[in-house]
Coordinates of C-alpha atoms and ligand atoms in Angstrom, one line a residue:
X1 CA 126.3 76.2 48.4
X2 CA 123.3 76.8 46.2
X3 CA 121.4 79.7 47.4
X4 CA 118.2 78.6 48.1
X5 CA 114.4 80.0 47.2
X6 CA 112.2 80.2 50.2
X7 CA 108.5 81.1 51.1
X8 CA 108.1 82.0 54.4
X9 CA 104.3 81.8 56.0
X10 CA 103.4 83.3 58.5
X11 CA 100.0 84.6 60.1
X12 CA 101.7 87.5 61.5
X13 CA 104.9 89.5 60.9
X14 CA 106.3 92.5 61.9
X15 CA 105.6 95.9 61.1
X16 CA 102.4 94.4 59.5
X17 CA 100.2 93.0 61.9
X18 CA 101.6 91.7 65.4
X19 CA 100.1 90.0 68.3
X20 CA 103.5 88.6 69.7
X21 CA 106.8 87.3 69.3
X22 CA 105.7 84.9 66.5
X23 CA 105.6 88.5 64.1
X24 CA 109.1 90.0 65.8
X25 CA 110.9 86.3 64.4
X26 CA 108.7 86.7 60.9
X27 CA 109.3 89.8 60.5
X28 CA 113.4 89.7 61.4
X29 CA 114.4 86.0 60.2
X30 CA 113.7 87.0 56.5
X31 CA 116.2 89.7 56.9
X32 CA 118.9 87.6 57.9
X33 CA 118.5 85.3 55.8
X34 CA 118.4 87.4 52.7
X35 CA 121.7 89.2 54.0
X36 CA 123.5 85.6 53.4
X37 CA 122.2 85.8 49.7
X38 CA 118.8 83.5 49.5
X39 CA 115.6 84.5 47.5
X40 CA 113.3 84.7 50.8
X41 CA 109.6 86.1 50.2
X42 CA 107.0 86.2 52.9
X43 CA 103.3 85.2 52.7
X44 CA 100.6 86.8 55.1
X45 CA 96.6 87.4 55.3
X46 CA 96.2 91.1 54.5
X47 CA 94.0 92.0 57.9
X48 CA 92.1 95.2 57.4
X49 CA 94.0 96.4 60.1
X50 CA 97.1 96.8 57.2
X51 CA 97.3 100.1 55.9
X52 CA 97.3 100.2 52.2
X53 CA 99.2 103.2 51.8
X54 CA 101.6 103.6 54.7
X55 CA 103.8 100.2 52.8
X56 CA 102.8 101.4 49.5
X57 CA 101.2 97.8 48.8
X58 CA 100.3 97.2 45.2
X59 CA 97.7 95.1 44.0
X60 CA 98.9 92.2 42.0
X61 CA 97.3 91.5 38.1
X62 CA 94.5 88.7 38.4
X63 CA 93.2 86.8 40.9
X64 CA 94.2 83.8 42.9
X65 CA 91.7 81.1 42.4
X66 CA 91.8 79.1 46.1
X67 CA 90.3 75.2 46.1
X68 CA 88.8 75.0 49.5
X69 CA 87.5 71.4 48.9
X70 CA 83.8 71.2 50.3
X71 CA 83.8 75.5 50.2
X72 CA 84.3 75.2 46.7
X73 CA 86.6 77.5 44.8
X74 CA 87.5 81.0 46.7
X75 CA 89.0 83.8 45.2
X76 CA 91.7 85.8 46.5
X77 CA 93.6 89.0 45.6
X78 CA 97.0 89.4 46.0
X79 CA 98.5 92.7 47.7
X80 CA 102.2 93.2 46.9
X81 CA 104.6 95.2 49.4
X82 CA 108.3 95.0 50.7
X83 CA 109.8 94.3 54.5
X84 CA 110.6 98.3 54.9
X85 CA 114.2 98.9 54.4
X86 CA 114.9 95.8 52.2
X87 CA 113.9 94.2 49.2
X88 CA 112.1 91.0 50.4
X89 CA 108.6 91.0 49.0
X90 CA 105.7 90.6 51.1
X91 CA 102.7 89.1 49.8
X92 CA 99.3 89.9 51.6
X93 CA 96.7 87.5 50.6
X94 CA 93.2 89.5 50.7
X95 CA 89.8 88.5 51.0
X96 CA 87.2 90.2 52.6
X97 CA 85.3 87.4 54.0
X98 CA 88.5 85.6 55.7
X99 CA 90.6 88.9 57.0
X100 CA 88.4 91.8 56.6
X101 CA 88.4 92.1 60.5
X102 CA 89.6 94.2 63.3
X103 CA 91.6 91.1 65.1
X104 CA 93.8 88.9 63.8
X105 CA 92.2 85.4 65.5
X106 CA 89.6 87.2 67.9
X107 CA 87.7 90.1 68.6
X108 CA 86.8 90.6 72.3
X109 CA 88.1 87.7 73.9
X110 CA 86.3 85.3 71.4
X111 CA 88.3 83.6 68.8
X112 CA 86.5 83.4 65.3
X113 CA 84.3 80.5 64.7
X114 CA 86.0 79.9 61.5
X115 CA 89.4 80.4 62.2
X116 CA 90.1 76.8 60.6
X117 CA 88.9 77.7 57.3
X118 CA 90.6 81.0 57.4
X119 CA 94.0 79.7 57.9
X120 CA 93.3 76.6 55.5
X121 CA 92.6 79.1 53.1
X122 CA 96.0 81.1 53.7
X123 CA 98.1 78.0 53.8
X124 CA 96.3 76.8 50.2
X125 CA 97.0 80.5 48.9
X126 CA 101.0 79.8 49.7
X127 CA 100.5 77.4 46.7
X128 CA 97.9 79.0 44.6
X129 CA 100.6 82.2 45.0
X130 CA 103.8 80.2 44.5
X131 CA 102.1 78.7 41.2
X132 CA 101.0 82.2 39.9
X133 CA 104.1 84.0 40.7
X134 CA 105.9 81.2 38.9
X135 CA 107.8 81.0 42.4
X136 CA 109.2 77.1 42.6
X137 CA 110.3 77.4 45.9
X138 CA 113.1 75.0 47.6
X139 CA 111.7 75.5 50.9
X140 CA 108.6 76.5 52.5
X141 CA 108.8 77.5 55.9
X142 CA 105.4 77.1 58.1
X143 CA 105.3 78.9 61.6
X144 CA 102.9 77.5 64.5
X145 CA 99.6 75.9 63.8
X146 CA 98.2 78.5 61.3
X147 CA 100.3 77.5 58.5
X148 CA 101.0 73.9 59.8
X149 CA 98.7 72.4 57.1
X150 CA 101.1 73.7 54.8
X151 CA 103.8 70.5 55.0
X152 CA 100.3 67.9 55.1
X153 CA 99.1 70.0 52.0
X154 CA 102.8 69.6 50.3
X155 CA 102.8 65.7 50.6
X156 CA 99.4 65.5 49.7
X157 CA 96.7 68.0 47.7
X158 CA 99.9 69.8 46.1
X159 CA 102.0 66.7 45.8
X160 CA 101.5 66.2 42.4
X161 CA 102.2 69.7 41.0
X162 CA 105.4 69.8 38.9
X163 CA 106.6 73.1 41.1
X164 CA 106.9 71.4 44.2
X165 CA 108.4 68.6 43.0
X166 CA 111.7 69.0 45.1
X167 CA 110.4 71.6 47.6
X168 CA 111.1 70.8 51.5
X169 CA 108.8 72.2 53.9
X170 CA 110.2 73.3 57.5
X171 CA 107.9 73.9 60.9
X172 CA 108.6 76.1 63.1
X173 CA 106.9 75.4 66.9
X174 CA 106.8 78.8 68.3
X175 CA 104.1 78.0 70.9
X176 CA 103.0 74.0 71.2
X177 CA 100.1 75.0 73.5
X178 CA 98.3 76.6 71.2
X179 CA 97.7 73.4 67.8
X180 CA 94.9 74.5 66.1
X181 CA 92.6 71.6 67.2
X182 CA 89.4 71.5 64.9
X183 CA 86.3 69.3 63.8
X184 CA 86.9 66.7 61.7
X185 CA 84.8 68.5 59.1
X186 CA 88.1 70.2 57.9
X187 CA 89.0 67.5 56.6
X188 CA 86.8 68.1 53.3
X189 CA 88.4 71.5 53.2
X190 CA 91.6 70.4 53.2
X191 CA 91.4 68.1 50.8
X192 CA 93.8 65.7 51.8
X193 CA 93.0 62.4 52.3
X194 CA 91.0 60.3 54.9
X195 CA 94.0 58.2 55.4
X196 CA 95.6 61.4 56.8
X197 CA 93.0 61.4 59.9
X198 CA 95.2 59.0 62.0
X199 CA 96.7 59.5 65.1
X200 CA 100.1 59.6 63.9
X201 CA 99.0 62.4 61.3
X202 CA 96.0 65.1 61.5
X203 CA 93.8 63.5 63.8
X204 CA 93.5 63.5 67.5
X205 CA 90.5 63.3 69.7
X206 CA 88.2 62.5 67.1
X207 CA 88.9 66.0 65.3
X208 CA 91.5 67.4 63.0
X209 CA 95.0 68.7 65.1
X210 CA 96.9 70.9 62.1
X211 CA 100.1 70.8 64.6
X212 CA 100.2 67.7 65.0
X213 CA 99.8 66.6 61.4
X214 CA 102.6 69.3 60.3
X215 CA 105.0 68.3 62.5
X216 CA 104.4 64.6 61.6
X217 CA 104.6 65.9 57.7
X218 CA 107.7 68.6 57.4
X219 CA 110.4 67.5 56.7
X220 CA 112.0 69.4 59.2
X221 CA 110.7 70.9 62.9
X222 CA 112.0 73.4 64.4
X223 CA 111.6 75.1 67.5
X224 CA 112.8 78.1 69.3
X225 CA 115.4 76.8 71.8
X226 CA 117.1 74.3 73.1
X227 CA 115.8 74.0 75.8
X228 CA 112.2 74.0 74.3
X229 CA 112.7 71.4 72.0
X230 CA 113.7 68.8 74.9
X231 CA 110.6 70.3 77.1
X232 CA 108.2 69.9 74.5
X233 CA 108.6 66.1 74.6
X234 CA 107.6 65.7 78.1
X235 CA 104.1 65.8 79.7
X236 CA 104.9 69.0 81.2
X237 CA 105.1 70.9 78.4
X238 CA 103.8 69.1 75.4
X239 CA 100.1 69.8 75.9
X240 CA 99.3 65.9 75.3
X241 CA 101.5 65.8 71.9
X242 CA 104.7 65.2 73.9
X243 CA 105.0 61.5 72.8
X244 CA 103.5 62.9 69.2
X245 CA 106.8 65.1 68.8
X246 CA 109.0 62.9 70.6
X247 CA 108.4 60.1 67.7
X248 CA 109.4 63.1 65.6
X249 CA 112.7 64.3 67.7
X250 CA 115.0 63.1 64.6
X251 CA 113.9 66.0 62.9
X252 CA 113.6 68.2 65.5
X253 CA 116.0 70.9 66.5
X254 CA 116.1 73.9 68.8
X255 CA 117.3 76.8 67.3
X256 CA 117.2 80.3 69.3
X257 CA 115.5 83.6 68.3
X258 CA 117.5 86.3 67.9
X259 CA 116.7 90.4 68.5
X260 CA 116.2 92.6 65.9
X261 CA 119.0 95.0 67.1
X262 CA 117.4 98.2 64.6
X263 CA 114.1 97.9 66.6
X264 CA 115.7 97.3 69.8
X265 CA 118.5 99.0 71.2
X266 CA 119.1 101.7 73.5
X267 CA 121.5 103.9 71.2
X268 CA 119.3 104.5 68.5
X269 CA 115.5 104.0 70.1
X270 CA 113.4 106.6 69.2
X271 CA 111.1 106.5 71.7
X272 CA 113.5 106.9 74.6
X273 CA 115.0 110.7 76.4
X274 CA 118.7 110.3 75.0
X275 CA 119.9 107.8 73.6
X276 CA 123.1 105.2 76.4
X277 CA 125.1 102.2 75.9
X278 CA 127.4 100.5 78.1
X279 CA 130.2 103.0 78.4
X280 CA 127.7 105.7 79.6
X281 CA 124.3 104.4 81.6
X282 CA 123.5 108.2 81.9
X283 CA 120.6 107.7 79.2
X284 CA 119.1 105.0 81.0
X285 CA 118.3 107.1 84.6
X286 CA 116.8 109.9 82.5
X287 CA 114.5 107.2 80.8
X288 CA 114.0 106.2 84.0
X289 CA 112.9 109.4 85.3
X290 CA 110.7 110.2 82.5
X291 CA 108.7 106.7 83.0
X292 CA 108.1 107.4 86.1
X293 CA 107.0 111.2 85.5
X294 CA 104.6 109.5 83.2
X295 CA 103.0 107.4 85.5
X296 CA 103.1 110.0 88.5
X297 CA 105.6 107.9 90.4
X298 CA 107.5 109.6 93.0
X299 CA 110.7 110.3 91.0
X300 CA 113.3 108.4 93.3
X301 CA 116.5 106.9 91.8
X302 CA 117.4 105.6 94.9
X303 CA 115.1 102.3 93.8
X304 CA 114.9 99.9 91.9
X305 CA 112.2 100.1 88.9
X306 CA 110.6 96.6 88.3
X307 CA 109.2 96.5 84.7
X308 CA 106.8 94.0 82.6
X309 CA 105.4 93.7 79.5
X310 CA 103.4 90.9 78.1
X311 CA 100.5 88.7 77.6
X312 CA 98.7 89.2 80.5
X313 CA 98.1 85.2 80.1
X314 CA 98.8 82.1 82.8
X315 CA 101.9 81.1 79.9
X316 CA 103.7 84.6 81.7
X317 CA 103.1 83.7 85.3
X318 CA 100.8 86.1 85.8
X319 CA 98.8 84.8 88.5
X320 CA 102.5 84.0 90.5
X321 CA 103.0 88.3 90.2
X322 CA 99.1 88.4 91.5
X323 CA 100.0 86.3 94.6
X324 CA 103.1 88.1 95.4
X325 CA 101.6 91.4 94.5
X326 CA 101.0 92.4 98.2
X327 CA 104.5 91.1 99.1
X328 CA 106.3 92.7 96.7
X329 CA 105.1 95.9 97.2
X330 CA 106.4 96.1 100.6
X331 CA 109.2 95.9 99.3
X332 CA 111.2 99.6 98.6
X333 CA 110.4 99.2 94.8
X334 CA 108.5 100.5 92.1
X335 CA 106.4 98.4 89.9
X336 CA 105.2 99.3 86.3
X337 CA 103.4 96.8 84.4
X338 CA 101.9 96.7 80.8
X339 CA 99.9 94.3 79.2
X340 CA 96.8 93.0 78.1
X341 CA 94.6 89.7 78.3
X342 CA 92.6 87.9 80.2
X343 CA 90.1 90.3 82.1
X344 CA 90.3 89.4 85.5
X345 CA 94.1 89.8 85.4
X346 CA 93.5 93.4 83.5
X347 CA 90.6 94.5 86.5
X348 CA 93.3 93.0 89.6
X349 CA 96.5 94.9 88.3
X350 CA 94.0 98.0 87.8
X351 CA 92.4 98.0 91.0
X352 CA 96.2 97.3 92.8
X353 CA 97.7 100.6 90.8
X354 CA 94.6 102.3 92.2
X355 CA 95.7 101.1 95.9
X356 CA 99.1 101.8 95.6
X357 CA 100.0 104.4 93.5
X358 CA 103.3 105.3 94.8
X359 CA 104.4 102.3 94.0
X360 CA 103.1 100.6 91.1
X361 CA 101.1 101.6 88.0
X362 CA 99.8 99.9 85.3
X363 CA 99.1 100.7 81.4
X364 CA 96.2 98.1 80.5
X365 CA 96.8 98.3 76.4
X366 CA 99.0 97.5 73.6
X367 CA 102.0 100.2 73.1
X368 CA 105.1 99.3 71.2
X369 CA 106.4 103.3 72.3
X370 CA 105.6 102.0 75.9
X371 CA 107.2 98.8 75.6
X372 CA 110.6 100.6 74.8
X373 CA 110.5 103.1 77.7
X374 CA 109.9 100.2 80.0
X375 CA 112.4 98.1 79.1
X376 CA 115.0 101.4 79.0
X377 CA 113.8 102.5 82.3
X378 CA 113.2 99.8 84.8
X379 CA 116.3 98.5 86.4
X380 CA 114.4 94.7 86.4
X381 CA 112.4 93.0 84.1
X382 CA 109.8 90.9 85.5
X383 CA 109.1 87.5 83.6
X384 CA 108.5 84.6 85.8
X385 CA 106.7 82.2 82.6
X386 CA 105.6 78.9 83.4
X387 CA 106.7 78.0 79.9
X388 CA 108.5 80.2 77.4
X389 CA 109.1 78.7 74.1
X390 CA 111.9 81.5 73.3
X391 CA 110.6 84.6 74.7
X392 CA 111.8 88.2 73.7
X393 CA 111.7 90.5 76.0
X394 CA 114.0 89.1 78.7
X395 CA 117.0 89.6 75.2
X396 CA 115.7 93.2 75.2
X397 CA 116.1 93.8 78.8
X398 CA 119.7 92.1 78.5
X399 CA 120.5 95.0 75.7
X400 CA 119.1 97.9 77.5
X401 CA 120.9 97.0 80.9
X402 CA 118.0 95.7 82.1
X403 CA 118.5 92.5 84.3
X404 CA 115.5 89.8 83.7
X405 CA 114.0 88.2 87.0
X406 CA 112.9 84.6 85.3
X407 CA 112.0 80.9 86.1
X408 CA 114.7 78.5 84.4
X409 CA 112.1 77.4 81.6
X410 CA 112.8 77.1 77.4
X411 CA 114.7 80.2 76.2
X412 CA 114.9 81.5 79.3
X413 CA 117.3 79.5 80.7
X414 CA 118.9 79.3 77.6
X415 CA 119.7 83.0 77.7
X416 CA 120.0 84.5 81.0
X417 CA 122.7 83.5 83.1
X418 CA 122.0 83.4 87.0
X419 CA 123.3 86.0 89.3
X420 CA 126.7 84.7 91.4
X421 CA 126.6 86.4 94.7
X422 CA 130.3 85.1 95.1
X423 CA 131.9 86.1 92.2
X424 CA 129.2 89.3 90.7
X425 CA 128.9 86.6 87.6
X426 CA 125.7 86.6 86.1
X427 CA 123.3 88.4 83.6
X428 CA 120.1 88.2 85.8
X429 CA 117.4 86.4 88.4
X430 CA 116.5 82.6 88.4
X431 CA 114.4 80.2 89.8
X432 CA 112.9 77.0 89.7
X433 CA 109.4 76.5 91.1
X434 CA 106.3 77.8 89.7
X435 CA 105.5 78.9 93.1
X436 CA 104.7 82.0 94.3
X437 CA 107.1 81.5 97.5
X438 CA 110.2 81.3 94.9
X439 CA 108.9 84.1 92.8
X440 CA 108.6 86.4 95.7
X441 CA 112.5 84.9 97.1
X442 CA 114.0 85.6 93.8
X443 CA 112.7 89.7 93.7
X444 CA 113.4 89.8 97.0
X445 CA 116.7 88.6 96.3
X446 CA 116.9 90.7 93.4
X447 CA 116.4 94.3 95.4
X448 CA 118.4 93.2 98.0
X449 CA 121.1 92.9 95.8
X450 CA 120.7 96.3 94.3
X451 CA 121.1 97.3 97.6
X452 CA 123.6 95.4 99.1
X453 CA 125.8 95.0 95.8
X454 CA 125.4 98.0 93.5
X455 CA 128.8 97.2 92.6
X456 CA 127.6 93.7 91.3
X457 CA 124.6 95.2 89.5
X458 CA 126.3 97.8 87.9
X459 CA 128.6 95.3 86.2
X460 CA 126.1 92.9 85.7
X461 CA 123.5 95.6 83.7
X462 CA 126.9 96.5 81.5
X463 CA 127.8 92.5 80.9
X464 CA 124.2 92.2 80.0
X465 CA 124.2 95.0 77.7
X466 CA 127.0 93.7 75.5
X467 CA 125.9 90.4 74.8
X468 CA 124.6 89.9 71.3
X469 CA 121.8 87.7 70.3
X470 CA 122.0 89.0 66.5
X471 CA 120.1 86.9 64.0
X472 CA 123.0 86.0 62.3
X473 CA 124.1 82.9 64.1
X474 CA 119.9 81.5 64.1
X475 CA 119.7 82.2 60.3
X476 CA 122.9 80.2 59.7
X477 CA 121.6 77.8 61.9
X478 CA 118.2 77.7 60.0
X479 CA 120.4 77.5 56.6
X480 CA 121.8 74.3 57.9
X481 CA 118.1 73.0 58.8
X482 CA 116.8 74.1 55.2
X483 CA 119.8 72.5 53.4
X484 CA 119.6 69.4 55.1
X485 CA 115.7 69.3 54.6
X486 CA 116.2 69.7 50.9
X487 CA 119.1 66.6 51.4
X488 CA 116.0 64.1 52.6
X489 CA 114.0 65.3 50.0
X490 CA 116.1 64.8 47.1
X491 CA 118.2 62.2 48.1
Ligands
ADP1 P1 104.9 86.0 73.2 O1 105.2 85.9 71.8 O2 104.7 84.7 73.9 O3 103.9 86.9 73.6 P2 107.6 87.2 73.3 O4 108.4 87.6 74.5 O5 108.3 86.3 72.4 O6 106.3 86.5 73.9 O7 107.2 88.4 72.5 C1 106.3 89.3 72.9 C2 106.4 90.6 72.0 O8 105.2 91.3 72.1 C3 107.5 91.5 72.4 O9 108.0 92.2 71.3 C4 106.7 92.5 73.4 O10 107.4 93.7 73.5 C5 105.4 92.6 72.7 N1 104.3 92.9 73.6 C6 103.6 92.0 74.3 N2 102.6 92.7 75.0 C7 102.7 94.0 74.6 C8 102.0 95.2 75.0 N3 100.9 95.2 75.8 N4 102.4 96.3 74.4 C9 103.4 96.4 73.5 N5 104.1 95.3 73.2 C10 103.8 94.1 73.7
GLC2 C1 105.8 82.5 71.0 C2 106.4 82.2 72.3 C3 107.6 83.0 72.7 C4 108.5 83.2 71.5 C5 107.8 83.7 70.3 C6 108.6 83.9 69.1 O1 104.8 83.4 71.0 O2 105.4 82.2 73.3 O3 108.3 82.4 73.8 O4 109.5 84.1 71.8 O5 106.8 82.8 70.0 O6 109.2 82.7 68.7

């Protein structure tokens, strides 16, 4: 097979700039996919927040002239860098007025006002960038609604450009809640054409939906399970575009997210006592110790250690753990919880830690050093979503022996495999409901077995630990998608 050219977008990607999963998959999927030969180069804003120096970035000749319809012409610089460790090039596209900011979509709680011309303006650049860098890609690859203009933009303003003549674009739906749902007006900055704002394309409620109109556009949709891609085409989950993507399900294919196993994995984390694996769990109790020394919990191995880290948003069941809260810690547990988000979650878990402080604490923040002891120490990982395109965590609890506590929704069903009090089968905690009664059954559950059945839990934490969720398989499997995008497109 003909290896293929590919532009990856993305408004976030790891080590760069990261609010969420979305970066951990933009920043790993290039890997893969350049490890089975392609010519993969990534696209990004280059937020202020990007130091200059730490990835050596260079500063591309020229500038990069941007139509931006009714905005007129804007121009960009170009920053040049590689993905650390390999020799994918990362583009950063820079200007001061768009990304010169502290947050990536927000700063305190309030997105940006113009947040729709900022990432119209990246998913033009891809073009503009492509053109200049004499780059005739065979696939672009969007992610979420930040770059979903991209596959309208292909069909339309760029259509006629000899370069993309023969270029496929692929969507990937990492989170349909979130569609980037504008006034109309962005229409004239688009520069595609009125005929676009229909209900089967760009427009719904009266304004302009970027989702919508790039799933109705690429040639290909992705998503990031299985299990996601059937949800996402019922009311539940489909945040009103369920019939929208369901029209589209011929394209449409779930495709899981793997780990990136040099970030994540208990024998070579940095940030961790001494290093374990699944011959030898020694590591993990003195990771568990020191967690606990760090947050002044009573240092007691004769309990289990409930971890979370996450969104502090209603997408992670948080206000489920805030019903149970008082439940749970009756139980003989320990609780550690880290996270950030919406404010009255951050002031509850606070003022809890303050009230029991023996048994849970809390780091209100963002710490990717944290994150790692957490998931090493705890002996449970707490992630009861009420929806969960892929989610990432519960695969790094699996590799550090730590068994996730979930609700059977998207990718976690698809990856955790519920606890057999008959046989000891099983790679974690499931339930149904989004109820706090089944939450607080299923950690009861959960701590009775540890008690009960340490036999079962010790197998269970090894079984856990050598499953593999490499991206291997998923960047074969997106190969397949690309390949057969590039099939409809050329005939
Ligand atoms: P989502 O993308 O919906 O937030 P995922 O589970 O896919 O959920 O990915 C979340 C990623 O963000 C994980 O890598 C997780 O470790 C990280 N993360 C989330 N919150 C924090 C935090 N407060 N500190 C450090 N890392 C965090
Ligand atoms: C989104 C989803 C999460 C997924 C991540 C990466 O942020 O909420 O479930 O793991 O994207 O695809």
């Amino acid at each position: 097979m003909q290896k293929l050219k590919i532009l990856l977008a993305s408004s976030e990607v790891v080590p760069f700039a990261k609010t969420g999963g979305l970066a951990d998959v933009a920043g790993a999927l290039p890997k893969a996919l350049r490890a089975l030969g392609h010519d993969v180069r990534i696209v990004m804003p280059r937020y202020y927040i990007i130091d200059k120096e730490q990835f050596a970035l260079k500063h591309l000749e020229g500038e990069l002239g941007v139509p931006m319809g009714s905005m007129g012409e804007i121009w960009a610089g170009v920053f040049e860098g590689v993905m650390p460790g390999t020799d994918i090039p990362v583009y950063f596209i820079d200007h001061e007025g768009m990304f010169g900011r502290k947050g990536l979509y927000e700063e305190n709680g309030y997105s940006f006002p113009d947040n729709d011309n900022r990432f119209a303006f990246l998913s033009k650049a891809v073009f503009q960038l492509a053109k200049k860098l004499h780059f005739k890609p065979d696939i672009i690859h969007a992610n979420d609604w930040h770059t979903a203009a991209i596959p309208v933009l292909l069909n339309t303003r760029f259509a006629k450009d000899d370069i993309f003549n023969g270029t496929a674009s692929i969507l990937t739906i990492h989170n349909l809640q979130h569609q980037g749902h504008f006034y109309e007006g962005l229409m004239n900055v688009l520069e595609v054409p009125w005929e676009e704002f229909n209900p089967l394309s760009l427009e719904s409620w009266g304004g302009v939906n970027l989702m919508k109109g790039g799933i109705a556009h690429a040639d290909m949709v992705t998503t990031v399970s299985p299990t996601y891609a059937k949800e996402i085409q019922t009311s539940e989950f489909g945040w009103g575009l369920e019939n929208h993507v369901h029209g589209h399900n011929k394209k449409l294919v779930g495709i899981i997210n793997g780990i990136d196993y040099d970030e994540w994995s208990p024998e070579i984390d940095p940030f961790i006592p001494q290093p374990y694996n699944a011959a030898d769990l020694s590591g993990k109790a003195l990771a568990k110790q020191a967690l606990q020394k760090h947050f002044n919990l009573p240092q007691r191995n004769d309990i289990p250690l409930i971890g979370f880290v996450g969104r502090l948003a209603t997408q992670k069941g948080i206000e489920l753990i805030a019903h149970i809260m008082g439940g749970m810690l009756h139980l003989d547990i320990q609780f550690v919880l880290l996270g950030t988000g919406e404010s009255w979650a951050e002031h509850f878990f606070t003022d809890v830690a303050a009230k029991y402080p023996n048994k849970f604490a809390t780091h209100i923040g963002y710490s990717n050093k944290l994150a790692h002891q957490i998931e090493a120490a705890s002996d449970y990982f707490l992630m009861p979503s009420i929806f969960e395109p892929c989610g990432l965590n519960q695969i790094y609890s699996l590799c550090y022996g730590t068994l996730p506590i979930v609700r059977a929704t998207g990718g976690l069903d698809d990856t955790i495999e519920n606890y057999d009090p008959e046989t000891g089968q099983g790679t974690g905690f499931k339930f149904e409901w989004a109820t706090g009664d089944a939450l607080y059954g299923t950690v009861k559950w959960a701590v009775e077995a540890w008690f009960n059945k340490p036999e079962h839990i010790e197998a269970m934490k090894k079984r856990a630990m050598l499953e593999r969720f490499g991206w291997e398989d998923s960047a074969r499997d997106y190969e397949k998608v690309y390949y057969y995008a590039l099939g409809k497109r050329r005939g």
